[in-house]
Each structure stands twice: as C-alpha cells, then as structure tokens.
Amino acid sequence: EQRELWQALPNLRTLKVLVSPDWRTEYMPGDQFFQTNMLISPVQASIKFADFLQRYVSRIEHLSTLTIGFVGGGEHATGMLARNQHVLPAPITSDPRSWLTDHVNRPNLDTMLAFNHIKNLTIENAWLSPFMLEGFMTKSKDTSLRHLTLDSVSLTGVNNQRTNAPMTTLEDGLKPEYAPAAWLQERLPT
C-alpha cells in the first residue's frame, strides 16, 4: 500500500511530481487494428494524477512545498512543431471537463482538490480555466497555502460553444482538416 510508503518518510518537506501521460494501452497479441485500438486520451492521466494526489500526497501533514504537473507537451515539448501542443488540465480536479463552462450550471466544488498542509504549491506545464482557478482558490482559502506559482501554465478563455466538444482529438475521433499526404507539401511562410 502506498500509504505506508508516504508515512515512512517523516522528514519529507519538499516533493516534485511530474507525470508523463499515456497515449496508448498495451499491445494485445493478435489485434490487427492495434494502431487505432490502443489509443487512449492523455486527459485520463490528469484525472488519475488528481486521484493519486487526493488519496496520498494531500494527506502528508509535514509536506510544505509541492510541485505538480506534466513532463513533455506544452512549452516543455521538444521540436518546433510540438511546442504548445498537448497541454493537459492541471491535476487539481477529478473532473476537468466540468470546469470548462460558462457557469450556467456551477461545477461541483467537491471535485476540486484541497492541499490543507501545503504552504508553497507550484503547478507546472498544464492549463487552467478561470473558473477552475477561482474554484481552487475558494477551496484553498482555509488551508495553509501561502504561495501559488504557475510555471508554464496556460489560462484558457471562456468559450461556452466548446463546452461539449472533445478535449483531445483522440477522445472522439476528430479528423484533421487536410489529408496526411498534404502535410508534406505545406509551405511555411518565410
């Protein structure tokens, strides 16, 4: 049980956890369509990461400094065409889609994490909606949080037209505007 691992570290004051999200499941022998069957949404990594933080890390009373976020993607991606792509929701809620809203219906504040013992929190390489940030700060008002640092964090705009749209192209089978063969013939402006 991981709970025992965290309790075995009584002098742990600072923790940095950066996750590399999964994009594919394991290969299943005999699956002829493994290229399409194996794809999973990387947003699931944010949801699982938030669950991990809620169940284990947020309960460590002697932990005072915490950095959470994602490796790769966003501003941390390598390559000219990869930068600022595949930015994931900050792992501070178990339901990031509900915080992409025009707030006709208020999202459930119970889906938001609270780090009661953390004094210094850094969120790295992720996105937040304005309502998500506001909900997190509301949930954190009676905690020990003194400093919140947003390192390479994108703040989304309020866009109620996309509230019900997919969060990634993998999730709902979106297709690119141009065929892959046309990608090689693209001319970049000089």
PDB file of C-alpha atoms in Angstrom:
ATOM      1  CA  GLU A   1       0.000   0.000   0.000  1.00  0.00           C
ATOM      2  CA  GLN A   2       1.381   3.407  -0.962  1.00  0.00           C
ATOM      3  CA  ARG A   3       0.056   4.964   2.220  1.00  0.00           C
ATOM      4  CA  GLU A   4       2.775   3.127   4.137  1.00  0.00           C
ATOM      5  CA  LEU A   5       5.439   4.466   1.776  1.00  0.00           C
ATOM      6  CA  TRP A   6       4.432   8.088   2.408  1.00  0.00           C
ATOM      7  CA  GLN A   7       4.203   7.544   6.176  1.00  0.00           C
ATOM      8  CA  ALA A   8       7.735   6.104   6.110  1.00  0.00           C
ATOM      9  CA  LEU A   9       9.084   9.492   5.001  1.00  0.00           C
ATOM     10  CA  PRO A  10       8.588  11.698   8.101  1.00  0.00           C
ATOM     11  CA  ASN A  11      11.240  14.244   7.025  1.00  0.00           C
ATOM     12  CA  LEU A  12       9.781  14.816   3.567  1.00  0.00           C
ATOM     13  CA  ARG A  13       9.201  18.558   3.287  1.00  0.00           C
ATOM     14  CA  THR A  14       9.519  19.123  -0.468  1.00  0.00           C
ATOM     15  CA  LEU A  15       8.096  16.951  -3.259  1.00  0.00           C
ATOM     16  CA  LYS A  16       8.101  17.367  -7.043  1.00  0.00           C
ATOM     17  CA  VAL A  17       5.899  15.007  -9.084  1.00  0.00           C
ATOM     18  CA  LEU A  18       5.800  15.467 -12.867  1.00  0.00           C
ATOM     19  CA  VAL A  19       3.856  12.865 -14.841  1.00  0.00           C
ATOM     20  CA  SER A  20       4.354  11.678 -18.399  1.00  0.00           C
ATOM     21  CA  PRO A  21       0.837  10.881 -19.678  1.00  0.00           C
ATOM     22  CA  ASP A  22      -0.032   7.684 -21.517  1.00  0.00           C
ATOM     23  CA  TRP A  23      -1.223   7.851 -25.105  1.00  0.00           C
ATOM     24  CA  ARG A  24      -1.612   4.140 -25.766  1.00  0.00           C
ATOM     25  CA  THR A  25      -2.565   0.965 -23.944  1.00  0.00           C
ATOM     26  CA  GLU A  26      -0.513  -2.219 -24.049  1.00  0.00           C
ATOM     27  CA  TYR A  27      -0.259  -4.158 -27.281  1.00  0.00           C
ATOM     28  CA  MET A  28      -2.643  -7.104 -27.395  1.00  0.00           C
ATOM     29  CA  PRO A  29      -1.237 -10.048 -29.415  1.00  0.00           C
ATOM     30  CA  GLY A  30      -3.440 -10.845 -32.380  1.00  0.00           C
ATOM     31  CA  ASP A  31      -5.055  -7.410 -32.568  1.00  0.00           C
ATOM     32  CA  GLN A  32      -4.892  -6.475 -36.253  1.00  0.00           C
ATOM     33  CA  PHE A  33      -6.130  -2.935 -35.637  1.00  0.00           C
ATOM     34  CA  PHE A  34      -3.773  -2.131 -32.761  1.00  0.00           C
ATOM     35  CA  GLN A  35      -2.874   1.280 -34.259  1.00  0.00           C
ATOM     36  CA  THR A  36      -6.389   2.580 -33.568  1.00  0.00           C
ATOM     37  CA  ASN A  37      -7.473   0.260 -30.747  1.00  0.00           C
ATOM     38  CA  MET A  38      -4.583   1.216 -28.480  1.00  0.00           C
ATOM     39  CA  LEU A  39      -5.189   4.982 -28.387  1.00  0.00           C
ATOM     40  CA  ILE A  40      -6.325   6.463 -25.080  1.00  0.00           C
ATOM     41  CA  SER A  41      -6.935  10.048 -24.077  1.00  0.00           C
ATOM     42  CA  PRO A  42      -3.979  11.606 -22.209  1.00  0.00           C
ATOM     43  CA  VAL A  43      -6.541  13.637 -20.211  1.00  0.00           C
ATOM     44  CA  GLN A  44      -7.103  10.427 -18.224  1.00  0.00           C
ATOM     45  CA  ALA A  45      -3.577  10.934 -16.821  1.00  0.00           C
ATOM     46  CA  SER A  46      -4.668  14.215 -15.255  1.00  0.00           C
ATOM     47  CA  ILE A  47      -7.711  12.583 -13.668  1.00  0.00           C
ATOM     48  CA  LYS A  48      -5.677   9.654 -12.299  1.00  0.00           C
ATOM     49  CA  PHE A  49      -2.953  12.036 -11.139  1.00  0.00           C
ATOM     50  CA  ALA A  50      -5.525  14.130  -9.245  1.00  0.00           C
ATOM     51  CA  ASP A  51      -6.856  10.954  -7.606  1.00  0.00           C
ATOM     52  CA  PHE A  52      -3.313   9.989  -6.550  1.00  0.00           C
ATOM     53  CA  LEU A  53      -2.699  13.468  -5.122  1.00  0.00           C
ATOM     54  CA  GLN A  54      -6.012  13.388  -3.234  1.00  0.00           C
ATOM     55  CA  ARG A  55      -5.517   9.909  -1.770  1.00  0.00           C
ATOM     56  CA  TYR A  56      -1.854  10.100  -0.798  1.00  0.00           C
ATOM     57  CA  VAL A  57       0.020  13.393  -1.197  1.00  0.00           C
ATOM     58  CA  SER A  58      -2.586  15.825   0.159  1.00  0.00           C
ATOM     59  CA  ARG A  59      -2.649  13.909   3.449  1.00  0.00           C
ATOM     60  CA  ILE A  60       1.060  14.272   4.241  1.00  0.00           C
ATOM     61  CA  GLU A  61       0.980  16.730   7.132  1.00  0.00           C
ATOM     62  CA  HIS A  62       4.711  17.539   7.225  1.00  0.00           C
ATOM     63  CA  LEU A  63       4.938  18.301   3.472  1.00  0.00           C
ATOM     64  CA  SER A  64       5.159  22.056   2.903  1.00  0.00           C
ATOM     65  CA  THR A  65       6.354  22.515  -0.701  1.00  0.00           C
ATOM     66  CA  LEU A  66       4.788  20.668  -3.630  1.00  0.00           C
ATOM     67  CA  THR A  67       5.318  20.885  -7.399  1.00  0.00           C
ATOM     68  CA  ILE A  68       2.863  19.036  -9.646  1.00  0.00           C
ATOM     69  CA  GLY A  69       2.475  18.927 -13.412  1.00  0.00           C
ATOM     70  CA  PHE A  70       3.409  17.151 -16.602  1.00  0.00           C
ATOM     71  CA  VAL A  71       6.578  16.255 -18.489  1.00  0.00           C
ATOM     72  CA  GLY A  72       6.546  16.947 -22.225  1.00  0.00           C
ATOM     73  CA  GLY A  73       3.864  18.732 -24.168  1.00  0.00           C
ATOM     74  CA  GLY A  74       3.118  22.419 -23.840  1.00  0.00           C
ATOM     75  CA  GLU A  75       6.139  24.656 -23.565  1.00  0.00           C
ATOM     76  CA  HIS A  76       8.254  21.695 -22.460  1.00  0.00           C
ATOM     77  CA  ALA A  77       7.816  19.726 -25.685  1.00  0.00           C
ATOM     78  CA  THR A  78      10.823  19.207 -27.917  1.00  0.00           C
ATOM     79  CA  GLY A  79      10.747  20.133 -31.578  1.00  0.00           C
ATOM     80  CA  MET A  80       9.429  23.102 -33.490  1.00  0.00           C
ATOM     81  CA  LEU A  81       6.030  21.570 -34.257  1.00  0.00           C
ATOM     82  CA  ALA A  82       5.488  20.048 -30.814  1.00  0.00           C
ATOM     83  CA  ARG A  83       5.698  23.170 -28.671  1.00  0.00           C
ATOM     84  CA  ASN A  84       2.437  24.311 -27.108  1.00  0.00           C
ATOM     85  CA  GLN A  85       0.634  21.150 -28.198  1.00  0.00           C
ATOM     86  CA  HIS A  86      -0.905  18.526 -25.923  1.00  0.00           C
ATOM     87  CA  VAL A  87      -1.282  20.702 -22.848  1.00  0.00           C
ATOM     88  CA  LEU A  88      -3.235  18.841 -20.177  1.00  0.00           C
ATOM     89  CA  PRO A  89      -5.576  20.074 -17.437  1.00  0.00           C
ATOM     90  CA  ALA A  90      -3.926  20.893 -14.127  1.00  0.00           C
ATOM     91  CA  PRO A  91      -4.284  17.882 -11.796  1.00  0.00           C
ATOM     92  CA  ILE A  92      -6.301  19.776  -9.190  1.00  0.00           C
ATOM     93  CA  THR A  93      -9.737  18.376 -10.052  1.00  0.00           C
ATOM     94  CA  SER A  94     -11.212  14.943 -10.646  1.00  0.00           C
ATOM     95  CA  ASP A  95     -13.475  16.338 -13.385  1.00  0.00           C
ATOM     96  CA  PRO A  96     -11.685  18.917 -15.576  1.00  0.00           C
ATOM     97  CA  ARG A  97     -14.459  18.967 -18.216  1.00  0.00           C
ATOM     98  CA  SER A  98     -16.983  20.349 -15.728  1.00  0.00           C
ATOM     99  CA  TRP A  99     -14.742  23.384 -15.170  1.00  0.00           C
ATOM    100  CA  LEU A 100     -14.810  24.260 -18.895  1.00  0.00           C
ATOM    101  CA  THR A 101     -18.112  26.012 -18.617  1.00  0.00           C
ATOM    102  CA  ASP A 102     -19.978  29.242 -18.991  1.00  0.00           C
ATOM    103  CA  HIS A 103     -21.271  28.643 -15.435  1.00  0.00           C
ATOM    104  CA  VAL A 104     -24.942  28.497 -16.217  1.00  0.00           C
ATOM    105  CA  ASN A 105     -24.671  25.377 -14.049  1.00  0.00           C
ATOM    106  CA  ARG A 106     -21.997  25.722 -11.363  1.00  0.00           C
ATOM    107  CA  PRO A 107     -19.405  22.916 -11.308  1.00  0.00           C
ATOM    108  CA  ASN A 108     -19.280  20.810  -8.186  1.00  0.00           C
ATOM    109  CA  LEU A 109     -16.644  22.279  -5.849  1.00  0.00           C
ATOM    110  CA  ASP A 110     -16.241  18.808  -4.306  1.00  0.00           C
ATOM    111  CA  THR A 111     -14.372  17.705  -7.458  1.00  0.00           C
ATOM    112  CA  MET A 112     -11.640  20.246  -6.623  1.00  0.00           C
ATOM    113  CA  LEU A 113      -8.642  19.142  -4.533  1.00  0.00           C
ATOM    114  CA  ALA A 114      -7.514  20.930  -1.389  1.00  0.00           C
ATOM    115  CA  PHE A 115      -3.943  20.684  -0.146  1.00  0.00           C
ATOM    116  CA  ASN A 116      -4.521  21.506   3.515  1.00  0.00           C
ATOM    117  CA  HIS A 117      -0.888  21.289   4.657  1.00  0.00           C
ATOM    118  CA  ILE A 118       0.949  22.676   1.607  1.00  0.00           C
ATOM    119  CA  LYS A 119       2.379  26.182   2.017  1.00  0.00           C
ATOM    120  CA  ASN A 120       4.057  26.516  -1.401  1.00  0.00           C
ATOM    121  CA  LEU A 121       2.367  24.966  -4.430  1.00  0.00           C
ATOM    122  CA  THR A 122       3.703  25.072  -7.986  1.00  0.00           C
ATOM    123  CA  ILE A 123       1.629  23.875 -10.930  1.00  0.00           C
ATOM    124  CA  GLU A 124       3.807  23.187 -13.956  1.00  0.00           C
ATOM    125  CA  ASN A 125       3.078  22.686 -17.656  1.00  0.00           C
ATOM    126  CA  ALA A 126      -0.732  22.462 -17.615  1.00  0.00           C
ATOM    127  CA  TRP A 127      -3.848  24.534 -18.276  1.00  0.00           C
ATOM    128  CA  LEU A 128      -6.451  26.054 -16.014  1.00  0.00           C
ATOM    129  CA  SER A 129      -9.762  27.672 -16.847  1.00  0.00           C
ATOM    130  CA  PRO A 130     -10.551  30.901 -14.982  1.00  0.00           C
ATOM    131  CA  PHE A 131     -13.354  29.093 -13.133  1.00  0.00           C
ATOM    132  CA  MET A 132     -11.013  26.235 -12.253  1.00  0.00           C
ATOM    133  CA  LEU A 133      -8.501  28.657 -10.732  1.00  0.00           C
ATOM    134  CA  GLU A 134     -11.247  30.509  -8.895  1.00  0.00           C
ATOM    135  CA  GLY A 135     -12.690  27.222  -7.571  1.00  0.00           C
ATOM    136  CA  PHE A 136      -9.248  26.059  -6.433  1.00  0.00           C
ATOM    137  CA  MET A 137      -8.586  29.317  -4.609  1.00  0.00           C
ATOM    138  CA  THR A 138     -12.033  29.159  -2.976  1.00  0.00           C
ATOM    139  CA  LYS A 139     -11.337  25.607  -1.820  1.00  0.00           C
ATOM    140  CA  SER A 140      -7.871  26.665  -0.574  1.00  0.00           C
ATOM    141  CA  LYS A 141      -8.907  29.739   1.426  1.00  0.00           C
ATOM    142  CA  ASP A 142      -8.865  27.953   4.804  1.00  0.00           C
ATOM    143  CA  THR A 143      -5.707  25.930   4.134  1.00  0.00           C
ATOM    144  CA  SER A 144      -2.004  26.587   4.757  1.00  0.00           C
ATOM    145  CA  LEU A 145      -1.430  27.697   1.137  1.00  0.00           C
ATOM    146  CA  ARG A 146       0.634  30.906   1.077  1.00  0.00           C
ATOM    147  CA  HIS A 147       2.297  30.854  -2.368  1.00  0.00           C
ATOM    148  CA  LEU A 148       0.875  29.560  -5.647  1.00  0.00           C
ATOM    149  CA  THR A 149       3.255  29.529  -8.603  1.00  0.00           C
ATOM    150  CA  LEU A 150       2.018  28.853 -12.130  1.00  0.00           C
ATOM    151  CA  ASP A 151       5.014  27.728 -14.199  1.00  0.00           C
ATOM    152  CA  SER A 152       4.250  27.334 -17.928  1.00  0.00           C
ATOM    153  CA  VAL A 153       0.523  27.261 -17.181  1.00  0.00           C
ATOM    154  CA  SER A 154      -2.000  28.364 -19.779  1.00  0.00           C
ATOM    155  CA  LEU A 155      -5.157  30.112 -18.702  1.00  0.00           C
ATOM    156  CA  THR A 156      -7.980  29.201 -21.055  1.00  0.00           C
ATOM    157  CA  GLY A 157     -10.542  31.645 -22.282  1.00  0.00           C
ATOM    158  CA  VAL A 158     -14.223  31.273 -21.516  1.00  0.00           C
ATOM    159  CA  ASN A 159     -15.708  29.520 -24.519  1.00  0.00           C
ATOM    160  CA  ASN A 160     -19.174  28.145 -23.948  1.00  0.00           C
ATOM    161  CA  GLN A 161     -19.518  26.922 -27.538  1.00  0.00           C
ATOM    162  CA  ARG A 162     -16.878  24.215 -26.984  1.00  0.00           C
ATOM    163  CA  THR A 163     -18.083  23.077 -23.579  1.00  0.00           C
ATOM    164  CA  ASN A 164     -19.473  19.860 -25.006  1.00  0.00           C
ATOM    165  CA  ALA A 165     -16.719  19.369 -27.589  1.00  0.00           C
ATOM    166  CA  PRO A 166     -13.937  16.802 -27.192  1.00  0.00           C
ATOM    167  CA  MET A 167     -10.932  17.776 -25.098  1.00  0.00           C
ATOM    168  CA  THR A 168      -8.489  15.967 -27.437  1.00  0.00           C
ATOM    169  CA  THR A 169      -8.567  14.636 -30.965  1.00  0.00           C
ATOM    170  CA  LEU A 170      -8.058  11.093 -29.683  1.00  0.00           C
ATOM    171  CA  GLU A 171     -11.136  11.047 -27.459  1.00  0.00           C
ATOM    172  CA  ASP A 172     -13.817  11.484 -30.055  1.00  0.00           C
ATOM    173  CA  GLY A 173     -12.214  10.593 -33.374  1.00  0.00           C
ATOM    174  CA  LEU A 174     -11.788  14.123 -34.741  1.00  0.00           C
ATOM    175  CA  LYS A 175     -10.186  14.272 -38.166  1.00  0.00           C
ATOM    176  CA  PRO A 176      -7.633  16.861 -39.337  1.00  0.00           C
ATOM    177  CA  GLU A 177      -8.757  19.405 -41.915  1.00  0.00           C
ATOM    178  CA  TYR A 178      -6.228  18.209 -44.506  1.00  0.00           C
ATOM    179  CA  ALA A 179      -5.215  14.690 -45.517  1.00  0.00           C
ATOM    180  CA  PRO A 180      -1.828  13.456 -44.192  1.00  0.00           C
ATOM    181  CA  ALA A 181      -0.406  13.438 -47.738  1.00  0.00           C
ATOM    182  CA  ALA A 182      -0.932  17.218 -47.915  1.00  0.00           C
ATOM    183  CA  TRP A 183       1.130  17.766 -44.758  1.00  0.00           C
ATOM    184  CA  LEU A 184       4.377  17.111 -46.611  1.00  0.00           C
ATOM    185  CA  GLN A 185       3.544  19.725 -49.257  1.00  0.00           C
ATOM    186  CA  GLU A 186       2.821  22.502 -46.780  1.00  0.00           C
ATOM    187  CA  ARG A 187       4.868  25.643 -47.355  1.00  0.00           C
ATOM    188  CA  LEU A 188       5.776  27.639 -44.292  1.00  0.00           C
ATOM    189  CA  PRO A 189       5.906  31.432 -44.549  1.00  0.00           C
ATOM    190  CA  THR A 190       9.400  32.834 -44.862  1.00  0.00           C
TER     191      THR A 190
END
